[in-house]
mmCIF file of C-alpha atoms and ligand atoms in Angstrom:
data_model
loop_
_atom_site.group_PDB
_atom_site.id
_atom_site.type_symbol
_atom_site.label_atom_id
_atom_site.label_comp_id
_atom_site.label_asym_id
_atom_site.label_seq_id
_atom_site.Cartn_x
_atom_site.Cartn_y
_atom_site.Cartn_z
ATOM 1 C CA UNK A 1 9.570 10.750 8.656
ATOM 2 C CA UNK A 2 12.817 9.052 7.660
ATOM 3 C CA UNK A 3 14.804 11.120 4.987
ATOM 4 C CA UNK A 4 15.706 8.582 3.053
ATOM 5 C CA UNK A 5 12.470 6.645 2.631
ATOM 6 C CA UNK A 6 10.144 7.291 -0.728
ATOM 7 C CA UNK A 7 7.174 6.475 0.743
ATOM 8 C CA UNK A 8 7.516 8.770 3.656
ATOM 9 C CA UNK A 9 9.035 11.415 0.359
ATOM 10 C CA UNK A 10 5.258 10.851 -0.957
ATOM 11 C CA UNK A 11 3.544 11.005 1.919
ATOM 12 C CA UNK A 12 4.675 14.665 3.047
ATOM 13 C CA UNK A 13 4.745 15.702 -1.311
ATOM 14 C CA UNK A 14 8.402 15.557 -1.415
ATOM 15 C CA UNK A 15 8.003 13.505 -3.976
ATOM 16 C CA UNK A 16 5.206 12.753 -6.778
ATOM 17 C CA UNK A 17 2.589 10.093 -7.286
ATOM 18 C CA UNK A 18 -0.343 9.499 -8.131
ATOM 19 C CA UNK A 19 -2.385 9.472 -4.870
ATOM 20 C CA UNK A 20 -5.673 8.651 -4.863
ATOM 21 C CA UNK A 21 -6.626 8.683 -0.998
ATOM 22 C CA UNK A 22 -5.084 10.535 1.309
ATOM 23 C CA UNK A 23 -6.502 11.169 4.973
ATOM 24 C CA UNK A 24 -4.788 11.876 8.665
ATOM 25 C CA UNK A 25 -3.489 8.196 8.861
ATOM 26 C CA UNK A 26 -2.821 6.379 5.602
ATOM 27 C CA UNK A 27 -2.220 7.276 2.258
ATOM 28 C CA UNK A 28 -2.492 5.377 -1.109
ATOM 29 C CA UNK A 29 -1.142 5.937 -4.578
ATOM 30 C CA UNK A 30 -0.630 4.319 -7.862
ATOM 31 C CA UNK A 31 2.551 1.827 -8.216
ATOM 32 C CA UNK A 32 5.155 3.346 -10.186
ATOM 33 C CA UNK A 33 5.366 -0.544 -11.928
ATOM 34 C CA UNK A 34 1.630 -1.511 -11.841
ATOM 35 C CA UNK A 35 1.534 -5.383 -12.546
ATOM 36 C CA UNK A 36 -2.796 -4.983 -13.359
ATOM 37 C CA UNK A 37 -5.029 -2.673 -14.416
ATOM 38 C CA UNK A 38 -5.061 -1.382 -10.842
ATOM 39 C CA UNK A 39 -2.061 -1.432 -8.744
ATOM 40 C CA UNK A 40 -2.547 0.928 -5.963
ATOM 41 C CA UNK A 41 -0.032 0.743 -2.613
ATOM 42 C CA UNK A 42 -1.540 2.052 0.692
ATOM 43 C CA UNK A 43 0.801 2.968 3.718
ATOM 44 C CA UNK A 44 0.668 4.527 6.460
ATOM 45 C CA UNK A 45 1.482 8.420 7.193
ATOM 46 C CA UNK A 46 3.924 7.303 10.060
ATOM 47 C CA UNK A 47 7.259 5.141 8.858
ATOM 48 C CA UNK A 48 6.847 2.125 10.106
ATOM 49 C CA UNK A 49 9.257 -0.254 8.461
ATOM 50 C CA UNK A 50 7.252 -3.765 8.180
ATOM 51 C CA UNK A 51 4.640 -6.105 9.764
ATOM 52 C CA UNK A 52 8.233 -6.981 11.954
ATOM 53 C CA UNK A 53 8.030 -3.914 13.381
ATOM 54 C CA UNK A 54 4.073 -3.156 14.032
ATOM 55 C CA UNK A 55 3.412 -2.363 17.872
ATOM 56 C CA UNK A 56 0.081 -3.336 19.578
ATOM 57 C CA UNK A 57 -1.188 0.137 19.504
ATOM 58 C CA UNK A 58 -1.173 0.095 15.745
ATOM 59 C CA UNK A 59 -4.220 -2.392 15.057
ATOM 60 C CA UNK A 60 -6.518 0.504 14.996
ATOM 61 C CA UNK A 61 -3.942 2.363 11.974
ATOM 62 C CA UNK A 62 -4.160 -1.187 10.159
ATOM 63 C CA UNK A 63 -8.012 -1.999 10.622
ATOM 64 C CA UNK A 64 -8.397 1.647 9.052
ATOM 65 C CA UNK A 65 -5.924 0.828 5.989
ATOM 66 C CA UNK A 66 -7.733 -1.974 5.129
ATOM 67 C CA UNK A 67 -11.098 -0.246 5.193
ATOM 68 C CA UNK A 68 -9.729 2.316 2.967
ATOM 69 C CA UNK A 69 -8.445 -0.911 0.665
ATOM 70 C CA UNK A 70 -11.840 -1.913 0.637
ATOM 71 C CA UNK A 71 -13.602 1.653 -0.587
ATOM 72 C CA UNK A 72 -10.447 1.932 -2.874
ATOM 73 C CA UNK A 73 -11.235 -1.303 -4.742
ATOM 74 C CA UNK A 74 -15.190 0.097 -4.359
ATOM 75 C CA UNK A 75 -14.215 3.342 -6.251
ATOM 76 C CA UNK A 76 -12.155 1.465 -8.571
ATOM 77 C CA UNK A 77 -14.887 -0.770 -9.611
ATOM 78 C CA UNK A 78 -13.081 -3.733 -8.728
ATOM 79 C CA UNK A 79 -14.840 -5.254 -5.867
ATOM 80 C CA UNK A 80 -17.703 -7.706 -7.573
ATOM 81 C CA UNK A 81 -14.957 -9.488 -9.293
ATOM 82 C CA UNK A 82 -12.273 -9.819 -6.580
ATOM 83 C CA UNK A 83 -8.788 -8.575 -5.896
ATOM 84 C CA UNK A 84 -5.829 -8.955 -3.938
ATOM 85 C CA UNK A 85 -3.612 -7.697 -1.484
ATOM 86 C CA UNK A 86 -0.283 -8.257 -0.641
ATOM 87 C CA UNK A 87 2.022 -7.123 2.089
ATOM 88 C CA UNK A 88 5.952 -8.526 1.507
ATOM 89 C CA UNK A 89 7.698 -8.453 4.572
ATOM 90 C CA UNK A 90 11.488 -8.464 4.804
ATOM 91 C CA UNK A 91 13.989 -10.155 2.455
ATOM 92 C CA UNK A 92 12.294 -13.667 1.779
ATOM 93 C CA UNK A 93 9.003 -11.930 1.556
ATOM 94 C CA UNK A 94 9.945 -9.575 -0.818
ATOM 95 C CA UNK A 95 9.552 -6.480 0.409
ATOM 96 C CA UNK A 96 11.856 -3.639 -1.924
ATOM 97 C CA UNK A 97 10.576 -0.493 0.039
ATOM 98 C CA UNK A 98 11.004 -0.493 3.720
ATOM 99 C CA UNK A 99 8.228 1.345 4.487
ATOM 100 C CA UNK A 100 5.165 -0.587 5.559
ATOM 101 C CA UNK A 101 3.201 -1.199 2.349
ATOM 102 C CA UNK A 102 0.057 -3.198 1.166
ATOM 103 C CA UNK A 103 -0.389 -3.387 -2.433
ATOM 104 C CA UNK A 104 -4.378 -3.585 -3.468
ATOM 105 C CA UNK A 105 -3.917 -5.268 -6.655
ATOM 106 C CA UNK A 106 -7.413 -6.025 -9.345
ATOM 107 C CA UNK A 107 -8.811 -5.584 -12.857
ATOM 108 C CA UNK A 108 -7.508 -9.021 -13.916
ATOM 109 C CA UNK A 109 -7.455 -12.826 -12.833
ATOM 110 C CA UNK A 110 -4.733 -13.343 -10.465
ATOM 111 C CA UNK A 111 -2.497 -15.896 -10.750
ATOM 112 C CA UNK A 112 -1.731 -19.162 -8.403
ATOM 113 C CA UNK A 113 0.400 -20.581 -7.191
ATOM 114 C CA UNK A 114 2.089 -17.853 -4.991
ATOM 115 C CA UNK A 115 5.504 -18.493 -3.612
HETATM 116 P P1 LIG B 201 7.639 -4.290 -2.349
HETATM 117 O O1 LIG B 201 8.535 -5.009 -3.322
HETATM 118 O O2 LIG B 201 8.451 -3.609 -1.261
HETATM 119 O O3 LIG B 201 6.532 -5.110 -1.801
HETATM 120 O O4 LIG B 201 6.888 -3.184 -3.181
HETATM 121 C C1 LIG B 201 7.435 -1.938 -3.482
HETATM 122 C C2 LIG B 201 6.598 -1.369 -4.596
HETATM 123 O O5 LIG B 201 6.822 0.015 -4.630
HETATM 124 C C3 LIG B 201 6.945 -1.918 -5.983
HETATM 125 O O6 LIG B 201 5.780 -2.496 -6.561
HETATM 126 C C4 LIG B 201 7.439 -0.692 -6.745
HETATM 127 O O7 LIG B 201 7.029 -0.697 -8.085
HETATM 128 C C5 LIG B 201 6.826 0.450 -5.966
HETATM 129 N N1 LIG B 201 7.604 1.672 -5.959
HETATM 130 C C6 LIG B 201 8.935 1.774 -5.678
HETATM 131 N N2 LIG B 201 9.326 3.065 -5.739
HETATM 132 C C7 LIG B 201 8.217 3.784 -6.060
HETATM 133 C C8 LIG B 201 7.981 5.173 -6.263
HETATM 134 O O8 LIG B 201 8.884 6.020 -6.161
HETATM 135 N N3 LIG B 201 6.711 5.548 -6.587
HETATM 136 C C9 LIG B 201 5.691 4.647 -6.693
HETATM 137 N N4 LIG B 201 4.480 5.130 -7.018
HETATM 138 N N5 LIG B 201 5.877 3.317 -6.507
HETATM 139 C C10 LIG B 201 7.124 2.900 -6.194
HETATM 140 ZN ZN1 LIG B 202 8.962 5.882 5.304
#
């Protein structure tokens, strides 16, 4: 838990949002600013700032965030026609909230190109 971080603030119900998974390692809730008809952003319990600062031991926590992705776009009925995730990662990538995020984003053609 950092005190200043949001996500870890939603994570322990400091603060609201719309959570639609929660479990003992990850959590997932609806983006504040949803860009398609679903914009859901799943992190995990623990703060872990970004990709930059994952440790070895944590490919188990991220193998089981992306399964939950997957039943999340499942339950959300967005899996036959495709979605997409995104992780930003530090200041070129992006990334607002420094709290390790992947946003599962579907319901609408994406567009290209990225960058
Ligand atoms: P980033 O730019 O770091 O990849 O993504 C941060 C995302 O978090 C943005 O899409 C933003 O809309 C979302 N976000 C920021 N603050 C909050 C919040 O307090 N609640 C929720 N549900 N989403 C937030
Ligand atoms: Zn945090």
């Amino acid at each position: 838990m950092t005190d200043s971080c949001i996500f870890c603030k939603i994570v322990s119900n400091e603060a609201r949002a719309e959570i639609v998974h929660r479990d003992e390692q990850v959590t997932a809730f609806r983006d504040v600013h949803p860009v398609a008809p679903t914009h859901i952003l799943i992190v995990p319990n623990r703060h872990i700032e970004s990709v930059g600062t994952l440790a070895a031991e944590d490919e188990p926590l991220m193998g089981h965030l992306f399964t939950v992705a997957r039943k999340l776009a499942e339950e959300e009925g967005i899996s036959k026609g495709g979605y997409r995730m995104i992780t930003n990662t530090g200041t070129n990538g992006g990334q607002t909230v420094y709290h390790l995020h992947v946003h599962l984003i579907g319901g609408q053609r994406m567009r290209y190109p990225m960058g």
